[in-house]
Short mmCIF file of N, CA and C in Angstrom, two decimals:
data_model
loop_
_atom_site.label_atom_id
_atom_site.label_comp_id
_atom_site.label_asym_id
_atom_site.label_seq_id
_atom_site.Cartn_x
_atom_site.Cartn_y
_atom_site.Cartn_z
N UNK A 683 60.00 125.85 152.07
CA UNK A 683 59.29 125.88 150.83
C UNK A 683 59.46 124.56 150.10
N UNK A 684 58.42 123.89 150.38
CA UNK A 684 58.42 122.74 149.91
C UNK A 684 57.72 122.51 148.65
N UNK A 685 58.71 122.27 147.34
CA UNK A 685 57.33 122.77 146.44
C UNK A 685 57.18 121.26 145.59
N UNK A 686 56.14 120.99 144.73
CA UNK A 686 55.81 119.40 144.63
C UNK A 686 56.66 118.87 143.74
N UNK A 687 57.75 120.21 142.72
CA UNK A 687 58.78 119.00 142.30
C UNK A 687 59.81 118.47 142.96
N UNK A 688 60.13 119.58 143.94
CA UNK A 688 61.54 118.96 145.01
C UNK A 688 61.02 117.70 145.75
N UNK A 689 59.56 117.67 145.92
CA UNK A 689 58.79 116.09 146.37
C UNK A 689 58.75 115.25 145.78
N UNK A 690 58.50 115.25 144.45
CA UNK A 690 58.33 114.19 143.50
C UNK A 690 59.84 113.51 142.87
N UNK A 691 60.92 114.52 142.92
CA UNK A 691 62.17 114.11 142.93
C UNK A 691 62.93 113.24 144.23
N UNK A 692 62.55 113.70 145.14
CA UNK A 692 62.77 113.35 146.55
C UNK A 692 62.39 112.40 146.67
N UNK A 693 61.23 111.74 146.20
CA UNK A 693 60.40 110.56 146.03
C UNK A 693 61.02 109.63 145.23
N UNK A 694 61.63 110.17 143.63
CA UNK A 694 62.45 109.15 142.35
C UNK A 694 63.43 109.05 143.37
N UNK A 695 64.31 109.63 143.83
CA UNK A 695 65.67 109.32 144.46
C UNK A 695 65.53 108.32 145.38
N UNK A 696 64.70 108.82 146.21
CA UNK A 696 64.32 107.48 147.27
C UNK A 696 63.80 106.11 146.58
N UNK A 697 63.10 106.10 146.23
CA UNK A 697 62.41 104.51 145.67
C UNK A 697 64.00 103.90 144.58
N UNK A 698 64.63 104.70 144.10
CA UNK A 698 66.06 104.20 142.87
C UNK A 698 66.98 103.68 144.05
N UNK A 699 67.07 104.12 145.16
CA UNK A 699 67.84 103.88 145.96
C UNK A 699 67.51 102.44 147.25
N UNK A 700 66.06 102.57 147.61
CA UNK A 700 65.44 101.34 148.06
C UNK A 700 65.09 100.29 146.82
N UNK A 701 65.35 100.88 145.50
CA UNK A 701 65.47 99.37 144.83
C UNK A 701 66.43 98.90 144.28
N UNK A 702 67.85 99.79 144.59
CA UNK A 702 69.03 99.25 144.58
C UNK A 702 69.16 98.51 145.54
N UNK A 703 68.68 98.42 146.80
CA UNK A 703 69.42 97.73 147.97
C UNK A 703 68.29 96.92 147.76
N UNK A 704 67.07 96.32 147.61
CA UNK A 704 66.49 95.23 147.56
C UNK A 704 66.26 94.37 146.50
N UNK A 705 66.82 95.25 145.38
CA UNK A 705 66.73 93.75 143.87
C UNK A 705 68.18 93.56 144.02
N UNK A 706 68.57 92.54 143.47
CA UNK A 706 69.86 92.10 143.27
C UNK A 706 70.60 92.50 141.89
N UNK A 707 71.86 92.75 142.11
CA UNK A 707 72.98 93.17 141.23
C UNK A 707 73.00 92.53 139.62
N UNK A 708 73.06 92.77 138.97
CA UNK A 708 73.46 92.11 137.89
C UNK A 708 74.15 90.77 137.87
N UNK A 709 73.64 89.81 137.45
CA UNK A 709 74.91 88.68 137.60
C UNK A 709 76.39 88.82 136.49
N UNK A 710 77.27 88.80 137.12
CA UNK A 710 78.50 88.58 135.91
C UNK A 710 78.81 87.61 135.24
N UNK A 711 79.49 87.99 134.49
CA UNK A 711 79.49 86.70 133.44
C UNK A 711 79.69 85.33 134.49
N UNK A 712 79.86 83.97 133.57
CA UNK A 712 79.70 83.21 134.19
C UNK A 712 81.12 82.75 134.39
N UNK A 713 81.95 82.30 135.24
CA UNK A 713 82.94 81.24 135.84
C UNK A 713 83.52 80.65 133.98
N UNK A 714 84.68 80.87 133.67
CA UNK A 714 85.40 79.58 133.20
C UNK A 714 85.19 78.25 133.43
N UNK A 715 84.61 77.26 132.46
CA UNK A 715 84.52 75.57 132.54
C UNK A 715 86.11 75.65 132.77
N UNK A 716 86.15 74.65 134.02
CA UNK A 716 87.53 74.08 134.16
C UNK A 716 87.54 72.61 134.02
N UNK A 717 88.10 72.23 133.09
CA UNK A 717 87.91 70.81 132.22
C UNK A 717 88.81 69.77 133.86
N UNK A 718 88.79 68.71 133.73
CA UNK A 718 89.14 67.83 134.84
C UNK A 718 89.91 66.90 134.32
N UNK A 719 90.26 67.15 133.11
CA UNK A 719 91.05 65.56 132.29
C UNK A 719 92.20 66.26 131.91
N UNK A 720 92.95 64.71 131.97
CA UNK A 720 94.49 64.91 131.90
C UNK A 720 94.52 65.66 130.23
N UNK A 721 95.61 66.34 130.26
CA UNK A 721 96.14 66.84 129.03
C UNK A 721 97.28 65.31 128.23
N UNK A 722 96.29 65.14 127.55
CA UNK A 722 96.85 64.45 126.51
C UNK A 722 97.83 64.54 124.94
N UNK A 723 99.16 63.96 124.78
CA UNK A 723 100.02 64.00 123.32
C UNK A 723 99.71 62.93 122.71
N UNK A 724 99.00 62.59 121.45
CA UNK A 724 99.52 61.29 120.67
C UNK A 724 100.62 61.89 119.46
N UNK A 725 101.28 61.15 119.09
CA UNK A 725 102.58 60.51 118.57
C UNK A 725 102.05 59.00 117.93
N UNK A 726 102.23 59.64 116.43
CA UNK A 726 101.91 58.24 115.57
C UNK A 726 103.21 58.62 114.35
N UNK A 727 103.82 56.91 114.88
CA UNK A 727 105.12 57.03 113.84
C UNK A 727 105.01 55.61 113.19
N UNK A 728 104.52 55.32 111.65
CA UNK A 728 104.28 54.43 111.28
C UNK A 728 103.04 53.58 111.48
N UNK A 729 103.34 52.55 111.95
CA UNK A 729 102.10 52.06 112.56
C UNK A 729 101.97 51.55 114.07
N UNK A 730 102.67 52.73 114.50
CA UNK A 730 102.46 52.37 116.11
C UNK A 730 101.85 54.10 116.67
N UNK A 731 101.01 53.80 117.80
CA UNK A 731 100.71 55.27 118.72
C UNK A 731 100.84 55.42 120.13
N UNK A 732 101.29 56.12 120.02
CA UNK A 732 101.57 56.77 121.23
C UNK A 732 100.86 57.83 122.38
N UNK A 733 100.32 57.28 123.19
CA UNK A 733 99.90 58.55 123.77
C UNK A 733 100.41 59.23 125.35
N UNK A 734 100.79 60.39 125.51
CA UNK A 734 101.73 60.51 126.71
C UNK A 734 100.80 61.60 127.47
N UNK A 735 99.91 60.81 128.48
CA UNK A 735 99.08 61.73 129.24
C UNK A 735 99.34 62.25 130.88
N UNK A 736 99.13 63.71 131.14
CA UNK A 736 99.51 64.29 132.30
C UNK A 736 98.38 64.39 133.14
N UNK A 737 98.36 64.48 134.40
CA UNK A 737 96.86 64.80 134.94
C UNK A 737 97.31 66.01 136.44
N UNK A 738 96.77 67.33 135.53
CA UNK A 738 97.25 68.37 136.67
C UNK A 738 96.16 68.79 137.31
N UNK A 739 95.52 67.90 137.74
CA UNK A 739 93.97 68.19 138.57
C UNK A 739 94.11 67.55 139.59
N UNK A 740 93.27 67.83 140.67
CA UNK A 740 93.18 66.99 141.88
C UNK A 740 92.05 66.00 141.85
N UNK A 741 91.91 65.51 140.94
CA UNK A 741 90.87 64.24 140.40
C UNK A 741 91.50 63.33 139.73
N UNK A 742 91.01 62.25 139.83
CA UNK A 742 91.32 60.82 138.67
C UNK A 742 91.03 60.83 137.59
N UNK A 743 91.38 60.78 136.14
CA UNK A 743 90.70 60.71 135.24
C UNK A 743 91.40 59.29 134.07
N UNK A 744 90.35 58.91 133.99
CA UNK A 744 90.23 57.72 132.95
C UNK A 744 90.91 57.82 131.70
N UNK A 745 91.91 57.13 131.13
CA UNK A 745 92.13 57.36 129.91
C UNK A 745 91.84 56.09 128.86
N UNK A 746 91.72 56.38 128.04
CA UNK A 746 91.86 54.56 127.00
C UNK A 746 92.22 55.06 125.47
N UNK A 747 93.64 55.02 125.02
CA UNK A 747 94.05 55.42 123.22
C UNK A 747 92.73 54.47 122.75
N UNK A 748 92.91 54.98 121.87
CA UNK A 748 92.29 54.21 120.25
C UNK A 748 92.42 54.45 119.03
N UNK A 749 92.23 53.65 118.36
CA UNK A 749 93.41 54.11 117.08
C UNK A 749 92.45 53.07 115.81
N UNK A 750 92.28 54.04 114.68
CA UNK A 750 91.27 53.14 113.55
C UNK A 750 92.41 52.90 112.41
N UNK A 751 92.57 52.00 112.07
CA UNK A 751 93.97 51.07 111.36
C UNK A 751 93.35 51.39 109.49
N UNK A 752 94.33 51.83 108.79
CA UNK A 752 94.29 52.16 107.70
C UNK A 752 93.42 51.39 106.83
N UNK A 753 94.00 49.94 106.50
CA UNK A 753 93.53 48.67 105.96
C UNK A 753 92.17 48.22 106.58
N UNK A 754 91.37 47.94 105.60
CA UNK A 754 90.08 47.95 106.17
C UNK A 754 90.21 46.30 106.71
N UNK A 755 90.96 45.61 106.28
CA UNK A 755 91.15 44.08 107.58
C UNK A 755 91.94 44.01 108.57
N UNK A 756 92.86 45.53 108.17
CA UNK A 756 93.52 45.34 109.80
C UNK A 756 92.14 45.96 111.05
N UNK A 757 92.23 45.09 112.47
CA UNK A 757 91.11 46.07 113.26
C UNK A 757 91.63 46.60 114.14
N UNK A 758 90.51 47.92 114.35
CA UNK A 758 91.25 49.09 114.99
C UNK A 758 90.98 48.24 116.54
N UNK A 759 91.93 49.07 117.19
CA UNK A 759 92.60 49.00 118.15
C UNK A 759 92.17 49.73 119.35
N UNK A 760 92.11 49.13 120.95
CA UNK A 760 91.87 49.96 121.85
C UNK A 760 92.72 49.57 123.14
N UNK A 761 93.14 50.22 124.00
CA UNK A 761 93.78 49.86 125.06
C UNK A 761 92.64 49.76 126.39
N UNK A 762 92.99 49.17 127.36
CA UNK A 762 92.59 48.96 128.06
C UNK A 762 92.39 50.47 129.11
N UNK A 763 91.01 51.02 129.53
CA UNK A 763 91.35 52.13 130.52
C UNK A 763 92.10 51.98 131.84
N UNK A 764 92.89 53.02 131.78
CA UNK A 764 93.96 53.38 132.09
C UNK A 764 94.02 54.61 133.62
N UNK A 765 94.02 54.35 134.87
CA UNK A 765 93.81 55.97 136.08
C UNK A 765 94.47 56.21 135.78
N UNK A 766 94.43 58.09 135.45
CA UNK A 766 95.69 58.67 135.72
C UNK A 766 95.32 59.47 137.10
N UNK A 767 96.03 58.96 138.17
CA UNK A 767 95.81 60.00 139.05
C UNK A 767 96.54 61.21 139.35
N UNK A 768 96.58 62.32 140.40
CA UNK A 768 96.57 63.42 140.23
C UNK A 768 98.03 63.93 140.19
N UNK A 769 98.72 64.49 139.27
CA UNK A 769 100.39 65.05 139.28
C UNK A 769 100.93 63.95 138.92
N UNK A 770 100.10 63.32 137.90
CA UNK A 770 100.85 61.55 137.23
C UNK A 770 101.17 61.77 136.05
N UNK A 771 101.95 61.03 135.23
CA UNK A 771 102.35 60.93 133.98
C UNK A 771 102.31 59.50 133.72
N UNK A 772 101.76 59.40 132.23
CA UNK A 772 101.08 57.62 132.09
C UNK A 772 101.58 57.77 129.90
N UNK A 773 101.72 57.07 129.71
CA UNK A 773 101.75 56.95 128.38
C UNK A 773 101.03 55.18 128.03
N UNK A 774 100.39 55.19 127.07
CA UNK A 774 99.64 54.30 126.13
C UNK A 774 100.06 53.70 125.01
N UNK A 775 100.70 52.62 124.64
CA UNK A 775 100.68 52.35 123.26
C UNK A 775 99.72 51.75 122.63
N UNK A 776 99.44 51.53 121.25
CA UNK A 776 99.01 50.53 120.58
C UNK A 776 99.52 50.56 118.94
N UNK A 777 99.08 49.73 118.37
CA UNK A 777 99.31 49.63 116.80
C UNK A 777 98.84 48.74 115.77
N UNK A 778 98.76 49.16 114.90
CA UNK A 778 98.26 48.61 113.86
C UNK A 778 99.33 47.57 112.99
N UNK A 779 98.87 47.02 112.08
CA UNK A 779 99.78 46.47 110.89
C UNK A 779 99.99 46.71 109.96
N UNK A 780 99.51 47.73 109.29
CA UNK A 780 100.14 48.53 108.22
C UNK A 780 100.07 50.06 107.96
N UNK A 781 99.12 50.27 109.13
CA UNK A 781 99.35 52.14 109.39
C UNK A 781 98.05 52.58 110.02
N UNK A 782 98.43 53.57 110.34
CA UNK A 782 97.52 53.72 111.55
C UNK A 782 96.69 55.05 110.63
N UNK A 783 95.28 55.00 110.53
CA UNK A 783 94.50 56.10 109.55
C UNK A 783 94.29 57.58 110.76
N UNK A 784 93.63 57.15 112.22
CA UNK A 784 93.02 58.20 112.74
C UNK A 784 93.53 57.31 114.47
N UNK A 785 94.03 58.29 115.20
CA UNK A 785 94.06 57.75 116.87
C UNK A 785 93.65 58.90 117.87
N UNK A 786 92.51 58.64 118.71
CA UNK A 786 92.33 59.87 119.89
C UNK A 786 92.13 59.46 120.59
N UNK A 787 92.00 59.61 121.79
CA UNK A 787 92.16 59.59 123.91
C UNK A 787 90.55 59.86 123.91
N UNK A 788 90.01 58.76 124.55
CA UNK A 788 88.89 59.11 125.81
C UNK A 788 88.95 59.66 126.91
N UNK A 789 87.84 60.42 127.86
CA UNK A 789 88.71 60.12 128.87
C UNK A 789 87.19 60.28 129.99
N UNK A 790 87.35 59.58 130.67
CA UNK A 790 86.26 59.66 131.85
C UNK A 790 86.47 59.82 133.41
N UNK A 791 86.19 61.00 133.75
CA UNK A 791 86.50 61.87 134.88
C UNK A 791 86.19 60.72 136.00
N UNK A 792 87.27 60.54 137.09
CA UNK A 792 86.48 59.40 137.96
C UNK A 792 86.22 60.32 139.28
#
């Protein structure tokens, strides 16, 4: 006894089930950005800075301090870029002449 709703159900079940297996799944969220640059400390005592950078990646990454000098005739300051390659520890100085206003790390993934 085949009657036309046990067909027409028989029918939803089937097609929910052939379009589970031929559309694709939901995507999940997306992956964590995993940043590639060394973890950087500055340390400003007076008018000198410090910067003490680690690099726990298996990449090179570029560093260069810079530092904008209080006194508008002292000029700010930049170090030369700097590899840190991978499981390295590197520190940076520079300084000013009468105090150091603002200092932060570049850094360019090589």
């Amino acid at each position: 006894m085949n009657s036309p709703l046990r067909r027409t159900a028989a029918l939803l079940f089937a097609g929910a089930a052939l379009a589970g297996a031929v559309c694709p799944p939901a995507l999940a969220a997306p992956a964590p950005v995993v940043t590639r640059e060394a973890e950087c400390g500055i340390r400003i005592r007076g008018s000198h800075a410090t910067a003490h950078c680690f690099n726990g990646n298996s990449t090179i990454d570029r560093v260069q301090l810079h530092i904008e000098c209080l006194r508008w005739w002292d000029p700010d300051m930049d170090t030369a870029p700097v590899e840190v390659t991978p499981a390295r520890h590197i520190s940076l100085t520079q300084r000013c002449w009468l105090g150091i206003r603002h200092a932060w790390v570049t850094h360019d993934p090589g």
